[in-house]
PDB file of C-alpha atoms in Angstrom:
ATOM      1  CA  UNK A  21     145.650 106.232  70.021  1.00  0.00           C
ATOM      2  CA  UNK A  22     147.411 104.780  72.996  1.00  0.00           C
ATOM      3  CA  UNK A  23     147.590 107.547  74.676  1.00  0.00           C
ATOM      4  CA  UNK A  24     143.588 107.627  74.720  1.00  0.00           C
ATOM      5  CA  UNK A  25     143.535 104.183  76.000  1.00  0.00           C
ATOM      6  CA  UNK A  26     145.852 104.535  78.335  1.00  0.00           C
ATOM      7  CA  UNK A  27     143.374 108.321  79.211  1.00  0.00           C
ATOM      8  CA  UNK A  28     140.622 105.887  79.343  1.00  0.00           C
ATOM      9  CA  UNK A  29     142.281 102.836  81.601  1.00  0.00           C
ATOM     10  CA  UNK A  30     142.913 105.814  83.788  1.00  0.00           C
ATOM     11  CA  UNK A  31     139.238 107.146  84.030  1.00  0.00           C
ATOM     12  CA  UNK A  32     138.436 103.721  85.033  1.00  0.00           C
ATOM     13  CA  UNK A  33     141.111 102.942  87.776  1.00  0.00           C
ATOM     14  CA  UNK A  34     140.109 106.191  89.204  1.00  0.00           C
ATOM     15  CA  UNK A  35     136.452 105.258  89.604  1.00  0.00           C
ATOM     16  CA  UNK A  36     137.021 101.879  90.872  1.00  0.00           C
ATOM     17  CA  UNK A  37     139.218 103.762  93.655  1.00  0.00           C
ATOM     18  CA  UNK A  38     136.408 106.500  93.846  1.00  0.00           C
ATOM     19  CA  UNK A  39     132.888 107.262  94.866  1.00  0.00           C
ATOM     20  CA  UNK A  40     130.676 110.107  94.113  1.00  0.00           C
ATOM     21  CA  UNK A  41     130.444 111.985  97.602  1.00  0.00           C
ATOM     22  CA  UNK A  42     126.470 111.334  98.388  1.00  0.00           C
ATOM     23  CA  UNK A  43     125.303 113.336 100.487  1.00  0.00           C
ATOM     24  CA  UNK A  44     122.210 112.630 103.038  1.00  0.00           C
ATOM     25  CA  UNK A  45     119.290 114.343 101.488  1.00  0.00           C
ATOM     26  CA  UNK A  46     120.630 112.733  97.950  1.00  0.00           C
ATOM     27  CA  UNK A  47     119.292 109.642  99.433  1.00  0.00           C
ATOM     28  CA  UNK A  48     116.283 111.130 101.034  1.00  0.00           C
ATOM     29  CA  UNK A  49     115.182 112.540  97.627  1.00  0.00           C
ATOM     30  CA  UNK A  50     115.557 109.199  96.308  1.00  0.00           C
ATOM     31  CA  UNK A  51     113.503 107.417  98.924  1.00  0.00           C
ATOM     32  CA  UNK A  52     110.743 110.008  98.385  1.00  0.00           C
ATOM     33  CA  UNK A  53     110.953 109.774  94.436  1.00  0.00           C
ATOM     34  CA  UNK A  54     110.878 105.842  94.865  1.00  0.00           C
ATOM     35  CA  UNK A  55     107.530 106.144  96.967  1.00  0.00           C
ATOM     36  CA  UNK A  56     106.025 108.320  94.573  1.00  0.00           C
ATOM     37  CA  UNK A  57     107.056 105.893  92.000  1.00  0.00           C
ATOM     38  CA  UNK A  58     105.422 103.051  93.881  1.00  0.00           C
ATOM     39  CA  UNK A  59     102.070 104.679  94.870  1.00  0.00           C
ATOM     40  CA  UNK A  60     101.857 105.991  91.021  1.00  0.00           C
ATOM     41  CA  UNK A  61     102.637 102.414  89.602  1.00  0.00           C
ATOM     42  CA  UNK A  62      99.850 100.630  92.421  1.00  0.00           C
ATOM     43  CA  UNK A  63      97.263 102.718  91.166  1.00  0.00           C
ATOM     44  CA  UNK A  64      97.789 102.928  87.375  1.00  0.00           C
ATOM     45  CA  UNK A  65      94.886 100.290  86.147  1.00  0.00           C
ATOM     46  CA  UNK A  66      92.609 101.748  89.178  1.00  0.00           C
ATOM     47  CA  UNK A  67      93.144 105.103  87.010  1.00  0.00           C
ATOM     48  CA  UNK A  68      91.562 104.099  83.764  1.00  0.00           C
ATOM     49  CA  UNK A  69      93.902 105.285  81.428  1.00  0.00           C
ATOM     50  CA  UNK A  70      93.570 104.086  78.396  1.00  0.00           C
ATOM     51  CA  UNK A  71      97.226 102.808  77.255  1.00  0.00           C
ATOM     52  CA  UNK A  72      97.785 100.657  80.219  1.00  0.00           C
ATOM     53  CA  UNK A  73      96.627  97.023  79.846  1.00  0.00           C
ATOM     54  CA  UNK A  74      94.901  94.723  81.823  1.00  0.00           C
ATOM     55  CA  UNK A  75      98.075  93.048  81.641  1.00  0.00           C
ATOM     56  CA  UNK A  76     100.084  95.761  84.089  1.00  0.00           C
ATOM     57  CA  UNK A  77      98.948  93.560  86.900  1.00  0.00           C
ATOM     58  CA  UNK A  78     101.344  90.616  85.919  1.00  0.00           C
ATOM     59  CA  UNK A  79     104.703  93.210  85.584  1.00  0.00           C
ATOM     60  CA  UNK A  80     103.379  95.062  89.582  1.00  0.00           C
ATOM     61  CA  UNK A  81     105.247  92.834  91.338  1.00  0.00           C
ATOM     62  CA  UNK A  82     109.002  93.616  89.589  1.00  0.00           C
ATOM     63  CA  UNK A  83     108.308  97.381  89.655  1.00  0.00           C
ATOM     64  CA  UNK A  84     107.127  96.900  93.230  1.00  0.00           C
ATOM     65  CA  UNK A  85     110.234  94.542  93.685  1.00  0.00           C
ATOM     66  CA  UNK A  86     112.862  97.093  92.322  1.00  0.00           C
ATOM     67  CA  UNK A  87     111.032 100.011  93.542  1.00  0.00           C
ATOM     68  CA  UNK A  88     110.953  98.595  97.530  1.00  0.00           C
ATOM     69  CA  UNK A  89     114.866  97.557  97.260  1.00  0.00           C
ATOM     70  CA  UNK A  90     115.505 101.188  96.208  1.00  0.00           C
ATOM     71  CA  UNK A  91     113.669 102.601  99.321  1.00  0.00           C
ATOM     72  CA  UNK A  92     114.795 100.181 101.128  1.00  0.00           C
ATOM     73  CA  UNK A  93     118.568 100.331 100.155  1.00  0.00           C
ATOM     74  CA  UNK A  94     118.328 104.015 100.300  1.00  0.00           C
ATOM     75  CA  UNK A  95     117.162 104.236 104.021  1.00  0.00           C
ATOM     76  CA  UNK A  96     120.165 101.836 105.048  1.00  0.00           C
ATOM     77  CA  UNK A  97     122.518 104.285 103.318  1.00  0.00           C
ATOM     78  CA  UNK A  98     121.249 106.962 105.714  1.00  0.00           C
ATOM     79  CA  UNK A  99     121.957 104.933 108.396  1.00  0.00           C
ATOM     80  CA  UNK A 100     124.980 102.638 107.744  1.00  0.00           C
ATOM     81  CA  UNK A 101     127.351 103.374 104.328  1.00  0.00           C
ATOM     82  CA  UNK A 102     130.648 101.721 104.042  1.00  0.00           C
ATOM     83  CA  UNK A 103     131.245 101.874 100.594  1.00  0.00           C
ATOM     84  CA  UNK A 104     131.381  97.639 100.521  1.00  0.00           C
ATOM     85  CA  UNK A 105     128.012  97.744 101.833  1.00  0.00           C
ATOM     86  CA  UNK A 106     126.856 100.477  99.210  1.00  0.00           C
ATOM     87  CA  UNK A 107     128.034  98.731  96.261  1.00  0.00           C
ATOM     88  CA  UNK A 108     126.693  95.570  97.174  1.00  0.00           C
ATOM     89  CA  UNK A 109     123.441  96.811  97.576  1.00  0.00           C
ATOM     90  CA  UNK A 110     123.811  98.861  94.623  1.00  0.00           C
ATOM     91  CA  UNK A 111     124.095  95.526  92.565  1.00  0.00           C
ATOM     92  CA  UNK A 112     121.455  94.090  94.381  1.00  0.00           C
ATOM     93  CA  UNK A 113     118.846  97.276  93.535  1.00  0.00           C
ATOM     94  CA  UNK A 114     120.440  96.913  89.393  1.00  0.00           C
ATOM     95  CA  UNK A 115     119.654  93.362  89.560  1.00  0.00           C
ATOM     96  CA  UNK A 116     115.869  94.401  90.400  1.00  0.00           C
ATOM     97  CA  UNK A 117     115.676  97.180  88.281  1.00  0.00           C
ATOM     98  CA  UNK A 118     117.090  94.370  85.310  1.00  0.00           C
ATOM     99  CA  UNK A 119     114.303  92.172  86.552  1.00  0.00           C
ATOM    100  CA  UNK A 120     111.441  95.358  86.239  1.00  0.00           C
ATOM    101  CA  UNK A 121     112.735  96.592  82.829  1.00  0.00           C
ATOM    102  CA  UNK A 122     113.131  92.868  81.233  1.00  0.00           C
ATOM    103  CA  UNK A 123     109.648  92.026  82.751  1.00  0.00           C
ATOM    104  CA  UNK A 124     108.093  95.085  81.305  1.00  0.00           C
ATOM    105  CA  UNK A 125     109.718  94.545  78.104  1.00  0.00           C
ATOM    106  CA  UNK A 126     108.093  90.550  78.004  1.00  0.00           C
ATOM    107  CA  UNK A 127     104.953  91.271  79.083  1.00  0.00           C
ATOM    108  CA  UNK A 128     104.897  94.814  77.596  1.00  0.00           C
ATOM    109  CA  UNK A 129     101.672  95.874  78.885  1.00  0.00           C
ATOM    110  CA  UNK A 130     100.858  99.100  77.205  1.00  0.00           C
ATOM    111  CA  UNK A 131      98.286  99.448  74.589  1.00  0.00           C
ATOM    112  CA  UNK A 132      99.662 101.710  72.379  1.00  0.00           C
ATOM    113  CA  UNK A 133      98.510 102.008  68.643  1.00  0.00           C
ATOM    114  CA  UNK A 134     101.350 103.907  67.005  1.00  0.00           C
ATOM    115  CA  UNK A 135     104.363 101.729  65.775  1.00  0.00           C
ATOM    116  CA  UNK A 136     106.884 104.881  66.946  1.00  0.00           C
ATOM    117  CA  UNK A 137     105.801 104.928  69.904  1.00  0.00           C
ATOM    118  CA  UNK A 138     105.634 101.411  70.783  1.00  0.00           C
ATOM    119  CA  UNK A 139     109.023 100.947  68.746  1.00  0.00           C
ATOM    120  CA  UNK A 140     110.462 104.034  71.287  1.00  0.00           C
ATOM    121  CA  UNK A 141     109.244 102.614  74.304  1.00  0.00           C
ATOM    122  CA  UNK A 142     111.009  99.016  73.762  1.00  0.00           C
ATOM    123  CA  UNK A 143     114.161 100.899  72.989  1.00  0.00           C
ATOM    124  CA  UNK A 144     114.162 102.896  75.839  1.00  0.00           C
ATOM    125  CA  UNK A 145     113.920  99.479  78.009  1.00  0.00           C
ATOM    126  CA  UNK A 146     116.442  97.421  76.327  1.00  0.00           C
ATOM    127  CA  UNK A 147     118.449 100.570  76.641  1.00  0.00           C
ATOM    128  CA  UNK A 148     117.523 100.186  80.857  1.00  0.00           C
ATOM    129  CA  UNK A 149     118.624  96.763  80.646  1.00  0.00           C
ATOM    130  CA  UNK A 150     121.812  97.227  78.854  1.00  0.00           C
ATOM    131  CA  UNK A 151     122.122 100.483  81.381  1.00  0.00           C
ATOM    132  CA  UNK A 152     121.846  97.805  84.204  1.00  0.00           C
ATOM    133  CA  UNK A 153     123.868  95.021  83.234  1.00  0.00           C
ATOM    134  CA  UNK A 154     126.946  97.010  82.610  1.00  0.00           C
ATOM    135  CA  UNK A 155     125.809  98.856  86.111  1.00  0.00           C
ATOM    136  CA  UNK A 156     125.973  95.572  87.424  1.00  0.00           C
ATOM    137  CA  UNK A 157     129.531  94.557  86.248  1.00  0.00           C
ATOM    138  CA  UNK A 158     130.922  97.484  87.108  1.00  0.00           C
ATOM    139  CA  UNK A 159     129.545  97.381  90.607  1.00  0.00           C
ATOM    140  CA  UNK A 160     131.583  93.952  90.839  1.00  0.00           C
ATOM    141  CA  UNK A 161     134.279  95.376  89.270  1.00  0.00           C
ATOM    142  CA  UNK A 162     134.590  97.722  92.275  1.00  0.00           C
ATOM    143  CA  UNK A 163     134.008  95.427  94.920  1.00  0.00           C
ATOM    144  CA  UNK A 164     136.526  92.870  93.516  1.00  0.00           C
ATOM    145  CA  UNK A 165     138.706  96.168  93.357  1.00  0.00           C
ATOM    146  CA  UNK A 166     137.977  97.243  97.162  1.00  0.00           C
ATOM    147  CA  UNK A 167     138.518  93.504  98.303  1.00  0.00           C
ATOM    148  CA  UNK A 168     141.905  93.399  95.969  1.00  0.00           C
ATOM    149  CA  UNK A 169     143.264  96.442  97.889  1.00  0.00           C
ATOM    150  CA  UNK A 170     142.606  95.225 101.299  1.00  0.00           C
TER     151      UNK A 170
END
């Protein structure tokens, strides 16, 4: 049993010390999924489908809000990535996505008439803000690391 703690303190340490090696076009395809993202969530209610509420205009502005910082974050890694800057404005794009996912859950504007469904979908966002806090604290964790070792 301690031995797996200690195995798990370990796995930690080494990815506060650690970054996945991104590589250019890793951030290009996320740029170019993030703008497909964005033009598909503009022109959802101009689309007519019929389990997407009236309502979808009051969550636009978080999923336009999370969806720009990720473009935008994701450009500035192409250009300029010191991993202090990185993880900053990887809690900065978590804190957005948060913001989208807790907004959507609120206002939850989805008319959907089956109780699965609708129970599925809330799960799956609580589950994105859960994902997104503890993204969050870790991304802290690792810049309070990276400032602790300088």
């Amino acid at each position: 049993m301690a031995e797996d703690i200690n195995n798990i303190l370990s796995g930690i340490k080494r990815s506060l010390k650690e970054d996945k090696e991104e590589k250019w076009y890793d951030y290009l395809f996320a740029i170019l999924l993030n703008l497909i993202l964005l033009y598909i969530a503009n022109n959802l209610i101009y689309w007519n489908l019929s389990f997407i509420a009236a309502s979808f205009s009051n969550v636009l502005w978080a999923v336009n809000l999370s969806l720009i910082v990720a473009v935008v974050a994701n450009v500035s890694f192409i250009l300029y990535d010191p991993r202090w800057f990185k993880i900053c404005s990887k809690i900065i794009m978590n804190i957005t996505a948060l913001v989208a996912a807790f907004t959507l859950l609120t206002v939850f504007p989805f008319v959907i008439n089956q109780f699965i469904l609708v129970l599925g979908l809330k799960i799956i966002l609580i589950i994105g803000i859960l994902a997104s806090v503890v993204s969050i604290l870790f991304q802290i964790m690792k810049l309070a690391y990276l400032m602790a070792s300088y």
